[in-house]
Coordinates of C-alpha atoms and ligand atoms in Angstrom, one line a residue:
M1 CA -0.4 -216.9 -129.0
K2 CA -4.1 -216.2 -130.0
V3 CA -5.7 -213.3 -127.7
L4 CA -9.7 -212.5 -127.1
V5 CA -10.0 -209.2 -125.8
I6 CA -13.9 -209.1 -124.7
G7 CA -15.7 -205.6 -125.0
S8 CA -16.5 -203.0 -127.8
G9 CA -15.5 -199.8 -125.8
G10 CA -12.1 -196.8 -126.2
R11 CA -10.8 -199.2 -123.6
E12 CA -10.9 -202.7 -125.3
H13 CA -9.8 -200.2 -128.1
A14 CA -6.1 -199.4 -126.3
L15 CA -5.8 -203.0 -124.7
C16 CA -6.2 -204.3 -128.1
W17 CA -4.0 -201.5 -129.5
A18 CA -1.6 -202.5 -126.9
I19 CA -1.8 -206.1 -126.9
A20 CA -1.4 -206.0 -130.0
K21 CA 2.9 -204.8 -129.9
S22 CA 3.4 -207.5 -128.4
P23 CA 6.0 -210.3 -129.7
L24 CA 3.7 -212.6 -127.9
C25 CA 0.4 -211.8 -130.0
D26 CA -0.2 -214.1 -132.5
E27 CA -3.5 -214.0 -132.7
L28 CA -6.0 -210.9 -131.3
Y29 CA -9.7 -211.1 -131.7
C30 CA -11.6 -208.8 -130.0
A31 CA -15.5 -209.3 -129.1
P32 CA -18.1 -207.4 -129.7
G33 CA -15.2 -204.9 -130.5
N34 CA -15.9 -202.1 -132.8
A35 CA -14.7 -200.2 -137.0
G36 CA -11.4 -199.0 -134.7
I37 CA -11.0 -202.2 -133.0
D38 CA -11.5 -203.6 -136.7
H39 CA -7.6 -202.3 -137.8
V40 CA -5.6 -204.1 -134.7
A41 CA -8.0 -207.2 -134.0
I42 CA -10.4 -209.7 -136.0
T43 CA -14.0 -208.8 -134.3
V44 CA -16.5 -211.3 -134.0
P45 CA -19.8 -210.7 -133.2
I46 CA -20.1 -212.0 -130.5
A47 CA -22.0 -209.5 -127.0
A48 CA -19.7 -209.6 -123.7
N49 CA -22.4 -210.2 -121.5
D50 CA -23.4 -214.3 -124.1
L51 CA -21.3 -216.5 -122.4
D52 CA -21.9 -219.6 -123.8
G53 CA -21.0 -217.6 -127.5
I54 CA -17.5 -216.8 -126.0
M55 CA -16.3 -220.2 -123.7
G56 CA -18.1 -221.8 -127.6
F57 CA -15.8 -219.5 -129.7
V58 CA -12.5 -220.3 -127.5
N59 CA -12.8 -223.7 -127.7
I60 CA -13.4 -223.3 -132.2
N61 CA -10.4 -221.5 -132.2
G62 CA -7.8 -222.3 -129.5
V63 CA -8.0 -219.3 -127.7
D64 CA -4.7 -219.2 -125.4
F65 CA -5.9 -215.9 -123.4
V66 CA -8.8 -214.3 -122.5
V67 CA -8.7 -210.2 -121.3
V68 CA -11.3 -209.1 -120.2
G69 CA -12.5 -205.8 -119.8
P70 CA -15.8 -204.5 -119.0
E71 CA -17.0 -205.9 -115.1
G72 CA -20.5 -207.8 -116.6
P73 CA -18.6 -210.4 -117.4
L74 CA -16.6 -211.3 -114.6
V75 CA -19.7 -210.3 -112.0
E76 CA -21.4 -213.5 -114.0
G77 CA -18.1 -215.5 -114.2
L78 CA -17.1 -215.4 -117.1
V79 CA -13.4 -216.5 -116.0
D80 CA -14.9 -219.2 -113.3
R81 CA -15.8 -221.0 -116.8
L82 CA -13.2 -219.5 -118.9
E83 CA -9.9 -220.8 -115.4
A84 CA -12.4 -224.5 -115.7
A85 CA -11.8 -225.0 -119.2
G86 CA -8.4 -224.3 -118.5
V87 CA -8.1 -221.1 -120.3
P88 CA -6.0 -218.5 -118.8
A89 CA -7.8 -214.9 -118.2
F90 CA -7.1 -211.4 -117.2
G91 CA -9.7 -210.9 -114.9
P92 CA -10.6 -211.8 -111.4
N93 CA -13.5 -214.6 -111.0
A94 CA -16.7 -213.3 -109.3
R95 CA -17.0 -213.6 -106.2
A96 CA -13.5 -211.2 -106.4
A97 CA -15.1 -209.3 -108.6
E98 CA -18.4 -209.0 -106.1
Y99 CA -16.1 -206.8 -104.4
E100 CA -17.5 -204.3 -107.3
G101 CA -21.0 -205.5 -107.0
S102 CA -20.6 -204.9 -103.5
K103 CA -20.3 -201.8 -102.1
G104 CA -21.2 -203.2 -98.7
L105 CA -18.9 -206.0 -98.6
T106 CA -16.0 -204.5 -99.5
K107 CA -17.0 -201.6 -97.2
D108 CA -17.5 -204.7 -94.6
L109 CA -13.4 -205.5 -96.0
C110 CA -11.7 -202.4 -95.2
A111 CA -13.9 -202.5 -91.6
K112 CA -12.2 -205.9 -91.1
Y113 CA -9.0 -205.3 -92.1
L114 CA -8.4 -201.6 -91.1
I115 CA -8.2 -200.2 -94.7
P116 CA -8.7 -196.7 -94.5
T117 CA -12.5 -195.4 -95.5
A118 CA -15.4 -193.2 -95.2
E119 CA -17.5 -194.4 -91.3
Y120 CA -20.3 -196.8 -93.0
A121 CA -23.6 -198.3 -91.9
R122 CA -25.2 -200.7 -93.7
F123 CA -29.2 -201.3 -94.1
D124 CA -31.7 -203.0 -95.4
E125 CA -34.5 -201.9 -93.8
P126 CA -35.8 -197.8 -94.9
D127 CA -37.0 -197.5 -90.2
A128 CA -33.8 -198.0 -89.3
A129 CA -31.7 -196.5 -92.3
K130 CA -34.0 -193.5 -91.7
E131 CA -32.6 -193.5 -88.0
Y132 CA -29.3 -193.7 -88.0
I133 CA -29.5 -190.6 -90.5
R134 CA -30.9 -188.2 -87.7
V135 CA -28.9 -189.1 -85.5
H136 CA -25.9 -188.6 -88.0
G137 CA -26.8 -186.3 -89.2
A138 CA -26.1 -184.5 -93.3
P139 CA -23.6 -183.7 -95.1
I140 CA -24.1 -187.9 -95.6
V141 CA -24.4 -190.3 -98.3
V142 CA -27.0 -193.0 -99.3
K143 CA -25.8 -196.3 -102.3
A144 CA -27.3 -198.4 -103.6
D145 CA -26.0 -201.5 -102.3
G146 CA -25.5 -203.1 -106.0
L147 CA -24.6 -202.3 -109.7
A148 CA -26.2 -199.5 -110.6
A149 CA -24.9 -198.2 -113.8
G150 CA -23.0 -195.4 -112.0
K151 CA -26.6 -194.0 -110.2
G152 CA -26.6 -195.4 -107.4
V153 CA -24.9 -193.0 -105.3
I154 CA -26.6 -189.8 -103.2
L155 CA -24.8 -187.0 -102.3
C156 CA -27.5 -185.6 -99.3
R157 CA -26.6 -181.5 -97.9
N158 CA -29.5 -182.1 -95.6
V159 CA -31.3 -184.6 -93.0
N160 CA -34.7 -184.2 -95.5
E161 CA -32.6 -185.6 -98.9
A162 CA -31.3 -188.5 -97.1
Y163 CA -34.7 -189.8 -96.3
A164 CA -36.3 -189.4 -99.2
A165 CA -32.9 -190.8 -101.0
I166 CA -33.7 -194.1 -98.4
D167 CA -37.4 -193.5 -99.9
H168 CA -35.5 -193.2 -103.4
I169 CA -34.0 -196.1 -102.9
M170 CA -35.5 -198.7 -101.4
A171 CA -39.9 -197.8 -101.3
E172 CA -39.4 -196.6 -104.7
S173 CA -36.8 -199.4 -106.0
A174 CA -35.6 -196.7 -108.2
F175 CA -32.9 -199.4 -108.5
G176 CA -33.9 -202.6 -108.7
E177 CA -32.7 -205.3 -106.9
A178 CA -29.4 -203.5 -106.4
G179 CA -31.0 -200.9 -103.8
A180 CA -32.5 -203.5 -101.5
E181 CA -29.7 -202.6 -99.2
V182 CA -28.5 -199.4 -98.8
V183 CA -24.5 -198.9 -97.5
I184 CA -25.0 -194.2 -96.1
E185 CA -21.5 -193.2 -95.3
E186 CA -19.6 -190.2 -93.6
M187 CA -18.5 -187.6 -96.4
M188 CA -15.4 -187.3 -97.2
A189 CA -14.0 -183.5 -98.2
G190 CA -11.1 -183.7 -100.7
E191 CA -9.7 -184.1 -104.0
E192 CA -10.4 -187.1 -106.3
A193 CA -8.5 -189.5 -107.7
S194 CA -7.9 -192.9 -109.5
F195 CA -5.1 -195.5 -108.8
F196 CA -4.6 -198.8 -110.8
A197 CA -2.8 -201.5 -109.6
L198 CA -2.4 -205.1 -111.2
V199 CA -3.0 -208.1 -109.1
D200 CA -2.1 -211.9 -109.8
G201 CA -3.6 -212.6 -106.0
K202 CA -0.6 -212.5 -103.8
T203 CA 1.4 -209.9 -105.1
A204 CA 1.0 -205.9 -106.6
L205 CA 2.1 -204.0 -108.7
P206 CA 1.0 -200.7 -109.3
L207 CA 0.3 -199.0 -111.7
V208 CA 0.1 -195.1 -112.5
A209 CA -2.8 -192.7 -111.2
A210 CA -4.7 -191.1 -113.2
Q211 CA -8.3 -188.5 -112.8
D212 CA -11.3 -188.7 -114.6
H213 CA -14.2 -186.6 -115.7
K214 CA -17.7 -187.4 -114.5
A215 CA -19.9 -184.3 -115.2
A216 CA -20.8 -183.6 -119.3
F217 CA -20.0 -179.9 -119.4
D218 CA -17.7 -177.9 -118.9
G219 CA -16.9 -176.8 -115.6
D220 CA -18.2 -179.9 -113.9
E221 CA -21.7 -179.0 -114.2
G222 CA -24.2 -181.5 -116.2
P223 CA -25.0 -184.8 -115.0
N224 CA -22.6 -187.6 -114.7
T225 CA -21.6 -190.0 -118.0
G226 CA -19.2 -192.8 -118.0
G227 CA -16.7 -189.9 -118.1
M228 CA -15.8 -187.6 -120.2
G229 CA -12.4 -187.8 -120.9
A230 CA -8.8 -188.2 -117.8
Y231 CA -5.5 -187.9 -118.4
S232 CA -2.5 -189.1 -116.9
P233 CA -0.5 -188.7 -114.0
A234 CA -2.3 -187.1 -111.9
P235 CA 0.2 -184.2 -110.2
V236 CA -2.5 -184.4 -106.7
V237 CA -1.1 -188.5 -106.2
T238 CA 2.5 -187.9 -106.0
D239 CA 5.2 -190.4 -105.2
E240 CA 4.7 -190.7 -101.7
M241 CA 0.9 -190.6 -102.0
A242 CA 1.0 -193.1 -104.7
E243 CA 3.0 -195.8 -101.7
R244 CA 1.2 -194.4 -98.8
V245 CA -2.3 -195.9 -101.5
M246 CA -0.3 -198.8 -101.7
D247 CA 0.5 -200.1 -98.0
E248 CA -2.5 -198.5 -95.9
I249 CA -5.5 -200.2 -99.3
I250 CA -3.8 -202.1 -102.3
N251 CA -1.9 -204.3 -100.1
P252 CA -4.2 -204.8 -96.9
T253 CA -6.7 -205.0 -99.6
I254 CA -4.8 -208.2 -101.6
R255 CA -4.1 -209.6 -97.8
G256 CA -7.8 -209.2 -97.6
A257 CA -9.9 -210.8 -99.6
A258 CA -7.0 -213.8 -99.4
E259 CA -8.3 -215.3 -96.3
E260 CA -12.1 -213.8 -97.4
G261 CA -11.8 -217.1 -99.0
R262 CA -12.3 -214.4 -102.7
P263 CA -7.7 -214.1 -104.0
Y264 CA -8.2 -211.2 -106.2
K265 CA -6.5 -211.5 -110.0
G266 CA -6.6 -209.0 -112.5
V267 CA -5.9 -204.7 -111.9
L268 CA -7.8 -203.1 -109.6
Y269 CA -9.5 -200.0 -109.3
A270 CA -9.3 -197.7 -106.7
G271 CA -11.5 -194.4 -106.1
L272 CA -10.1 -192.4 -104.0
M273 CA -10.8 -189.0 -101.8
I274 CA -7.6 -187.8 -101.0
T275 CA -8.0 -186.0 -97.4
E276 CA -6.1 -183.9 -94.9
D277 CA -6.0 -187.1 -93.1
G278 CA -4.3 -189.0 -96.5
P279 CA -6.0 -191.6 -99.4
K280 CA -8.9 -192.7 -98.5
L281 CA -11.0 -195.8 -100.1
I282 CA -14.4 -194.2 -101.9
E283 CA -14.9 -197.2 -103.8
Y284 CA -13.5 -200.7 -106.0
N285 CA -13.2 -201.0 -109.5
V286 CA -12.6 -204.5 -110.8
R287 CA -11.9 -203.4 -114.4
F288 CA -9.5 -200.7 -116.1
G289 CA -11.9 -197.4 -115.5
D290 CA -13.2 -196.3 -119.4
P291 CA -10.9 -193.5 -120.1
E292 CA -8.1 -194.1 -117.8
C293 CA -6.6 -196.5 -119.3
Q294 CA -6.5 -194.6 -123.3
P295 CA -3.9 -192.5 -121.3
M296 CA -2.5 -194.4 -119.7
M297 CA -1.3 -198.2 -122.6
M298 CA -0.3 -195.1 -124.0
R299 CA 2.4 -194.4 -121.3
L300 CA 2.8 -197.8 -121.0
K301 CA 6.2 -198.1 -122.3
S302 CA 6.5 -202.8 -120.6
D303 CA 4.6 -205.1 -122.6
V304 CA 1.4 -205.6 -121.9
L305 CA 0.7 -208.7 -122.6
E306 CA 3.4 -210.3 -120.5
L307 CA 2.2 -208.1 -117.1
L308 CA -1.8 -209.7 -118.2
L309 CA -0.5 -212.9 -117.8
A310 CA 2.1 -212.9 -115.3
C311 CA -1.4 -211.8 -113.6
A312 CA -3.5 -215.2 -114.2
E313 CA -0.3 -217.3 -113.3
G314 CA 0.3 -216.1 -110.6
R315 CA 3.7 -214.7 -111.7
L316 CA 4.2 -210.3 -110.8
D317 CA 6.9 -211.2 -108.4
E318 CA 9.1 -211.6 -111.5
H319 CA 7.7 -208.5 -113.0
K320 CA 9.0 -204.2 -112.6
I321 CA 6.7 -201.7 -115.0
E322 CA 8.1 -199.1 -117.2
W323 CA 6.3 -196.5 -117.8
R324 CA 7.4 -193.5 -120.5
D325 CA 8.1 -189.9 -119.0
E326 CA 5.8 -188.3 -121.3
A327 CA 1.7 -187.2 -119.5
A328 CA -0.7 -188.4 -121.8
L329 CA -4.1 -186.9 -122.2
C330 CA -8.4 -188.6 -123.7
V331 CA -11.1 -186.6 -124.7
V332 CA -13.9 -187.9 -125.0
M333 CA -16.3 -186.7 -128.1
A334 CA -20.5 -187.4 -127.1
T335 CA -23.1 -188.0 -129.4
E336 CA -25.0 -184.4 -129.2
G337 CA -28.3 -185.9 -125.8
Y338 CA -25.5 -188.0 -124.0
P339 CA -25.6 -189.0 -121.6
G340 CA -29.3 -188.7 -121.5
A341 CA -31.2 -189.3 -125.4
Y342 CA -29.3 -189.5 -128.3
E343 CA -29.2 -190.4 -132.9
V344 CA -27.7 -192.6 -134.5
G345 CA -26.2 -193.2 -138.2
S346 CA -24.6 -190.0 -138.0
E347 CA -20.9 -189.7 -140.1
I348 CA -17.9 -188.6 -138.6
R349 CA -15.7 -187.1 -141.2
G350 CA -11.9 -186.5 -140.5
L351 CA -10.7 -189.2 -138.8
E352 CA -7.4 -190.1 -141.0
K353 CA -5.6 -186.8 -140.4
A354 CA -6.4 -186.2 -137.3
D355 CA -4.7 -189.9 -136.3
K356 CA -2.0 -188.6 -138.4
L357 CA -1.2 -186.4 -136.0
K358 CA 2.2 -187.1 -133.9
D359 CA 1.1 -188.3 -130.1
V360 CA -2.0 -188.5 -131.1
M361 CA -4.2 -192.1 -131.3
I362 CA -8.1 -192.3 -132.0
F363 CA -9.7 -195.3 -129.8
H364 CA -12.6 -195.7 -131.0
A365 CA -15.9 -196.7 -129.1
G366 CA -19.5 -196.5 -130.8
T367 CA -18.7 -197.1 -134.8
D368 CA -18.9 -198.2 -137.2
E369 CA -17.9 -198.5 -140.2
G370 CA -19.6 -198.5 -143.5
D371 CA -18.2 -197.8 -147.8
G372 CA -14.9 -196.8 -145.7
N373 CA -17.3 -194.0 -143.3
F374 CA -17.0 -194.4 -139.8
V375 CA -20.1 -193.8 -138.1
A376 CA -21.7 -192.9 -134.8
V377 CA -23.5 -195.4 -132.2
G378 CA -23.1 -195.0 -129.6
G379 CA -23.0 -192.5 -126.6
R380 CA -19.5 -192.2 -126.1
V381 CA -18.3 -192.4 -129.5
L382 CA -15.0 -191.3 -129.1
N383 CA -11.8 -191.0 -127.2
V384 CA -9.0 -188.5 -129.0
T385 CA -5.1 -189.7 -127.0
A386 CA -2.3 -187.5 -126.7
M387 CA 1.4 -188.1 -125.8
G388 CA 3.0 -184.6 -124.7
K389 CA 6.4 -183.3 -122.1
T390 CA 2.8 -182.3 -119.7
V391 CA -0.5 -182.7 -119.1
K392 CA -0.2 -179.5 -120.7
V393 CA 1.2 -180.4 -124.2
A394 CA -0.8 -183.3 -124.0
Q395 CA -3.8 -182.1 -124.3
K396 CA -2.8 -179.1 -126.9
R397 CA -2.3 -182.1 -129.3
A398 CA -5.2 -183.7 -127.4
Y399 CA -7.8 -180.7 -128.3
E400 CA -5.6 -180.1 -132.5
A401 CA -6.8 -183.4 -133.0
V402 CA -10.4 -182.6 -132.0
G403 CA -10.2 -179.9 -133.8
L404 CA -9.2 -181.6 -137.6
I405 CA -12.2 -184.0 -136.5
D406 CA -15.7 -183.4 -139.4
W407 CA -18.2 -184.2 -137.0
P408 CA -21.4 -181.4 -136.0
E409 CA -23.0 -184.3 -134.4
G410 CA -20.6 -184.8 -131.8
F411 CA -19.8 -183.0 -128.6
C412 CA -16.5 -182.7 -125.9
R413 CA -15.5 -180.8 -123.2
G414 CA -13.5 -177.9 -123.8
D415 CA -11.3 -178.5 -120.5
I416 CA -10.0 -182.2 -119.9
G417 CA -7.2 -181.4 -117.7
W418 CA -7.9 -178.1 -116.3
R419 CA -7.1 -179.8 -112.3
A420 CA -3.9 -180.3 -114.2
V421 CA -3.7 -177.2 -116.6
G422 CA -3.5 -173.9 -114.7
D423 CA -4.4 -171.4 -116.3
Ligands
AMP1 P1 -18.8 -194.2 -105.8 O1 -19.5 -195.0 -107.6 O2 -19.0 -195.1 -105.0 O3 -18.1 -193.7 -107.0 O4 -19.8 -192.9 -105.8 C1 -20.2 -191.3 -106.8 C2 -19.4 -190.6 -106.9 O5 -19.8 -189.9 -105.3 C3 -17.2 -190.4 -106.2 O6 -17.5 -190.5 -107.3 C4 -17.5 -189.3 -105.2 O7 -17.6 -187.8 -106.5 C5 -19.2 -189.3 -104.5 N1 -18.8 -190.0 -103.4 C6 -18.5 -191.3 -102.6 N2 -18.6 -191.9 -101.3 C7 -18.3 -190.1 -100.9 C8 -17.7 -190.1 -99.6 N3 -18.1 -191.3 -99.1 N4 -18.0 -188.0 -99.2 C9 -17.6 -188.1 -100.6 N5 -18.0 -187.8 -101.6 C10 -18.3 -189.6 -102.8

């Protein structure tokens, strides 16, 4: 079959790499892709948010199946348009994608279907929000309701910070329309983990858990980023914990979403806080995590294309997911300056050498290729991913590969995996 993957990050490179191995895949396209993806798929210069361009390409080329990587086109309704045209797609439709697009909508689902999460209230008026803060005290969490590029969450240590957060989001419109409404939450304590499940509308199959590293620098210091590294499995999510997450969080969500007229298909990504009282939901995302997807695809033994198709066609109950026993770990290399301003166009050398190491894959994000040379054209640029018997072995291999990459304008964290590895 002809498969089209939408997106251009390390996540989409890992998905393309895994899909290309499937005997079901005859032709693989990626829009727009990147220089690494260009080596496993035919890249087409159509932006991920150019829905008309994508629909035109699908029609002209007789694409049989579309896998959507990022949340933007999902929220914009790409899957709705593909399904209306009779083309199966992996990912939720626009109504179901709202569980990422509105934090308040997810919190209301949790309240109605008794899904454990932080206590909360929603406000569209700043005075009422401040009164709630005055009554509940601090620490407390203030969130813009809508998509705010990961920046709309403010953890407040005292009441004055919380009042300022309300002003920032509502009066100063720091996140535009996304902040027209706020969600105020109890501050939860515990260890965070990302948990992923494949869902076909009725059935959910757990994928593995992973842990990412949001802060830019070692020791979880510095500004938040899209993610500087990840590993899987995450020791905090034991088998018993995974079962609780499925029973208490994922399955009630799937049932609830269907009852609310938003049946969920695709990958459901639960941001969890593992608290003393058990797992609690922080938020949902409606796509694979980037970089969590990269180690996950390396650990997956089953045919990913079969699984993604089964999600789209409501046949997940016929499937079981098999994993390799090894752990996998991904170190993100970014351009100096990221997540702030950075320069593009620096040359990256040594990739072939690093790529040849056993059990190492270099998934590309912001790269371009000209005259056989790779250049950096984005913030997050490379995802150096390695497998090993343990997270520690995978970590050692990944950093060995990083050491072979000659890119003075790039940087990475030196401590990815610290929670799982110890001293
Ligand atoms: P979100 O975008 O909702 O995932 O929030 C971003 C980050 O803020 C999370 O990864 C947590 O580290 C933190 N966070 C969000 N909500 C809470 C909460 N209720 N209690 C403690 N930390 C939180």
